XYZ file of N, CA and C in Angstrom:
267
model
N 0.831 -1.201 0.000
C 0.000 0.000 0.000
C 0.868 1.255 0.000
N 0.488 2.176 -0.455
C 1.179 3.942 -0.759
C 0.857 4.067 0.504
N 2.215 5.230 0.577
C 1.876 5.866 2.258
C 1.464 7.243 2.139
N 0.819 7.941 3.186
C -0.113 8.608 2.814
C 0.626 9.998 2.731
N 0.211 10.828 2.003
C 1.354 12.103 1.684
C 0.539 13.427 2.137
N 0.447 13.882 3.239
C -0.121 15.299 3.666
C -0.384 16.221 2.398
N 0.524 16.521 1.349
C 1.012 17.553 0.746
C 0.033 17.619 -0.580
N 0.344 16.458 -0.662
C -0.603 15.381 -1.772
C -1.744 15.985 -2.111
N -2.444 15.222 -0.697
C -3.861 15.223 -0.312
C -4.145 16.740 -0.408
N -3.110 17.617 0.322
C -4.143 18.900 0.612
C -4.199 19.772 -0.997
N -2.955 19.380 -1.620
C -2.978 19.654 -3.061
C -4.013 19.352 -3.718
N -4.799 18.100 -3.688
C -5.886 17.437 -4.571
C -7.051 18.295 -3.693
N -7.504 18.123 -2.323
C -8.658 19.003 -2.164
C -8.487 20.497 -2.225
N -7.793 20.894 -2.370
C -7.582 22.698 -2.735
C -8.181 22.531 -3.898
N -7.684 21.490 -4.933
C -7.946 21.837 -6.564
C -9.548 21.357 -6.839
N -9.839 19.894 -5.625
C -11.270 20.092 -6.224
C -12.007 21.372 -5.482
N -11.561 21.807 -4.697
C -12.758 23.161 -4.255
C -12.813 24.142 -5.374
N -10.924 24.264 -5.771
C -11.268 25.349 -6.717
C -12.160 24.934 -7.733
N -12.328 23.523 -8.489
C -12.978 22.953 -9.277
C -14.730 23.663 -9.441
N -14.909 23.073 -7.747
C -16.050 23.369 -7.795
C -16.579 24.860 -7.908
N -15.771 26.164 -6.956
C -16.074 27.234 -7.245
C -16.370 27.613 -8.698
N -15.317 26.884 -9.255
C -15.318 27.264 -10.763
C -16.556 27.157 -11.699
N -17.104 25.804 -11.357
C -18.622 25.853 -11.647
C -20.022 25.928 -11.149
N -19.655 26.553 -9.967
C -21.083 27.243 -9.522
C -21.536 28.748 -10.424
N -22.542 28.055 -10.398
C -23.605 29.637 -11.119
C -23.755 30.756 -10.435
N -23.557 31.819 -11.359
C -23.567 33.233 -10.729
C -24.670 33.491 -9.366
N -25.804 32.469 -9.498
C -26.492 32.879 -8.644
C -26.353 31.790 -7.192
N -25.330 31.297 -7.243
C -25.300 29.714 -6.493
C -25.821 30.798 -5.169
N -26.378 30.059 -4.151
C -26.822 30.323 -2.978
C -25.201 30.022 -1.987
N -25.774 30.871 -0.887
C -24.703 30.171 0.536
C -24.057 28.685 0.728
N -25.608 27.691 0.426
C -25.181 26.314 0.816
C -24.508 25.687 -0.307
N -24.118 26.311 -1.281
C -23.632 25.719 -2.630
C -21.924 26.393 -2.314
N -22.054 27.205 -1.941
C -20.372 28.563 -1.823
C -19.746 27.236 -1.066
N -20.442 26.974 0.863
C -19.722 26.725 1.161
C -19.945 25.344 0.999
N -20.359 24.166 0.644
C -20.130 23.198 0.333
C -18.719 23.004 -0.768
N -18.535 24.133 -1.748
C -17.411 23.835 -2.719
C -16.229 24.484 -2.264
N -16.156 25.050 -0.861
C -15.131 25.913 -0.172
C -14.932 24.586 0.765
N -15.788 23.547 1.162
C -15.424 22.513 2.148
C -14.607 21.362 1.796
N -14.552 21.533 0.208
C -13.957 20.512 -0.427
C -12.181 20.708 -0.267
N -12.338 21.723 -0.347
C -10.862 22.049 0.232
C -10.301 22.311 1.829
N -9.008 22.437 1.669
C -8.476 22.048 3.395
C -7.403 23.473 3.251
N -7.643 24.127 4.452
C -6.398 25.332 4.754
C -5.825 25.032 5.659
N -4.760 24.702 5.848
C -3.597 24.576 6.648
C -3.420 25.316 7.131
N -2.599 26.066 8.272
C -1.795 26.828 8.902
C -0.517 26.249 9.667
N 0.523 26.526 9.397
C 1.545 25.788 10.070
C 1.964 26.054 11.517
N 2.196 24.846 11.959
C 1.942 24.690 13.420
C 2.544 26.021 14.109
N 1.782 26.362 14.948
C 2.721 27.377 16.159
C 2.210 29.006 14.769
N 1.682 28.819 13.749
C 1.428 30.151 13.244
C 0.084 30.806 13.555
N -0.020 31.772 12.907
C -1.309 32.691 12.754
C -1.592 32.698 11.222
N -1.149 32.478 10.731
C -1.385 32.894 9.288
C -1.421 31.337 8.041
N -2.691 31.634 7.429
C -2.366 30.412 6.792
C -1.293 29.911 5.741
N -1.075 28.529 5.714
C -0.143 28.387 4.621
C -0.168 28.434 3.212
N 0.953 29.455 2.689
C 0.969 29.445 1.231
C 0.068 28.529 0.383
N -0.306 27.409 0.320
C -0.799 26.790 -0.586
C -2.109 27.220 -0.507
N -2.715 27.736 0.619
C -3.930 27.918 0.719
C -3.872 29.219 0.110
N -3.297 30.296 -0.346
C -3.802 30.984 -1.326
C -4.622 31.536 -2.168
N -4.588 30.259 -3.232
C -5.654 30.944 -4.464
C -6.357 30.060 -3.757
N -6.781 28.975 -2.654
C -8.537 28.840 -2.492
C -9.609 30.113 -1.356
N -8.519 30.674 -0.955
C -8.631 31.862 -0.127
C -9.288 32.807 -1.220
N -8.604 33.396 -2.075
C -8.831 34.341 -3.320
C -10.097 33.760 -3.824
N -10.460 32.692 -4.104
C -11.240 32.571 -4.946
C -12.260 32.351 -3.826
N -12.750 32.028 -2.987
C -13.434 31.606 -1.733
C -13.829 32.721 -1.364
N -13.068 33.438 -1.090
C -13.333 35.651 -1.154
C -14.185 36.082 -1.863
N -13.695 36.064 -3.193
C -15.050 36.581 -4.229
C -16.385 35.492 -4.295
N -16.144 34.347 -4.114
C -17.300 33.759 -4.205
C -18.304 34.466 -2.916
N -18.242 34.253 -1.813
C -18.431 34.841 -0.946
C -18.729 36.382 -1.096
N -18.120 37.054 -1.406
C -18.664 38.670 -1.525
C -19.403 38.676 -2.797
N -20.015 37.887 -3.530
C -20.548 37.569 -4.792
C -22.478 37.086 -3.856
N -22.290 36.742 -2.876
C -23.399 35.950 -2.135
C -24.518 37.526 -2.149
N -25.744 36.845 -1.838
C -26.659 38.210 -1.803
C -26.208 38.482 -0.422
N -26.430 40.257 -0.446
C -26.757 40.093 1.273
C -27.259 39.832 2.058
N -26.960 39.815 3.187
C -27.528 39.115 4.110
C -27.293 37.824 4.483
N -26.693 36.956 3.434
C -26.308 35.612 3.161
C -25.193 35.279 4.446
N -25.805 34.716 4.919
C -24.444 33.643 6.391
C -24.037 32.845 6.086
N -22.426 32.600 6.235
C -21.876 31.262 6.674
C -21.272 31.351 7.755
N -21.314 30.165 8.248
C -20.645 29.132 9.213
C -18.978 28.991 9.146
N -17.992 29.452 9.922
C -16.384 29.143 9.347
C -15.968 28.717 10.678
N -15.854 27.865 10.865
C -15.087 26.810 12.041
C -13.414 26.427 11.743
N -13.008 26.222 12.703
C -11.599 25.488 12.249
C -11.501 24.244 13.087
N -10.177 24.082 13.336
C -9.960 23.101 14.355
C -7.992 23.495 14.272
N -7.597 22.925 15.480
C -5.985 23.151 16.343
C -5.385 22.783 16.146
N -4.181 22.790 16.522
C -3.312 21.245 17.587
C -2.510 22.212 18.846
N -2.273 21.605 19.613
C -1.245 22.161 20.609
C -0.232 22.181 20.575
N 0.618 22.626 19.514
C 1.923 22.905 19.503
C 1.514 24.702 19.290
N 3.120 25.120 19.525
C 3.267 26.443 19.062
C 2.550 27.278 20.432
N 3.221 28.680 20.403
C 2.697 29.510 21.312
C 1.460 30.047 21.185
N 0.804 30.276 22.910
C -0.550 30.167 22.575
C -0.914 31.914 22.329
N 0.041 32.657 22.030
C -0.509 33.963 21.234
C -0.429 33.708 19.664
N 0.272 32.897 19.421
C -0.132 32.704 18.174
C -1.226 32.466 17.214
């Protein structure tokens, strides 16, 4: 069996989110934005504040999709941790 490659993986779901942004319709609703923004994964490297480079263009494009939403339109943006790194970070 292949062993499993972090870099890989977060490479392939960045590209299908961008995928999907790419073909939602001008009028896609909230639950369509962030379903094709979930397909992808943002990193931040341990002990930082700021996300990692690769996350980039799904940031950029995740932005305008999002300021593209009618107003009033909510989402939901959760993350999750780890405990390394300082905790002002």
């Amino acid at each position: 069996p292949s062993r499993f490659d972090a870099t890989v993986a977060e490479r392939q779901a960045i590209g299908a989110a961008l995928a999907a942004l790419a073909q939602l319709r001008p009028d896609a609703g909230a639950d369509q934005v962030a379903a094709a923004i979930n397909l992808g994964v943002i990193n931040f490297d341990s002990g930082a504040s700021t996300p990692a480079p690769a996350a980039a263009p799904l940031l950029d494009v995740a932005a305008r999709a999002i300021a593209a939403l009618p107003s009033g339109a909510r989402l939901l943006i959760t993350g999750h941790t780890d405990s390394r790194g300082a905790q002002e970070a």
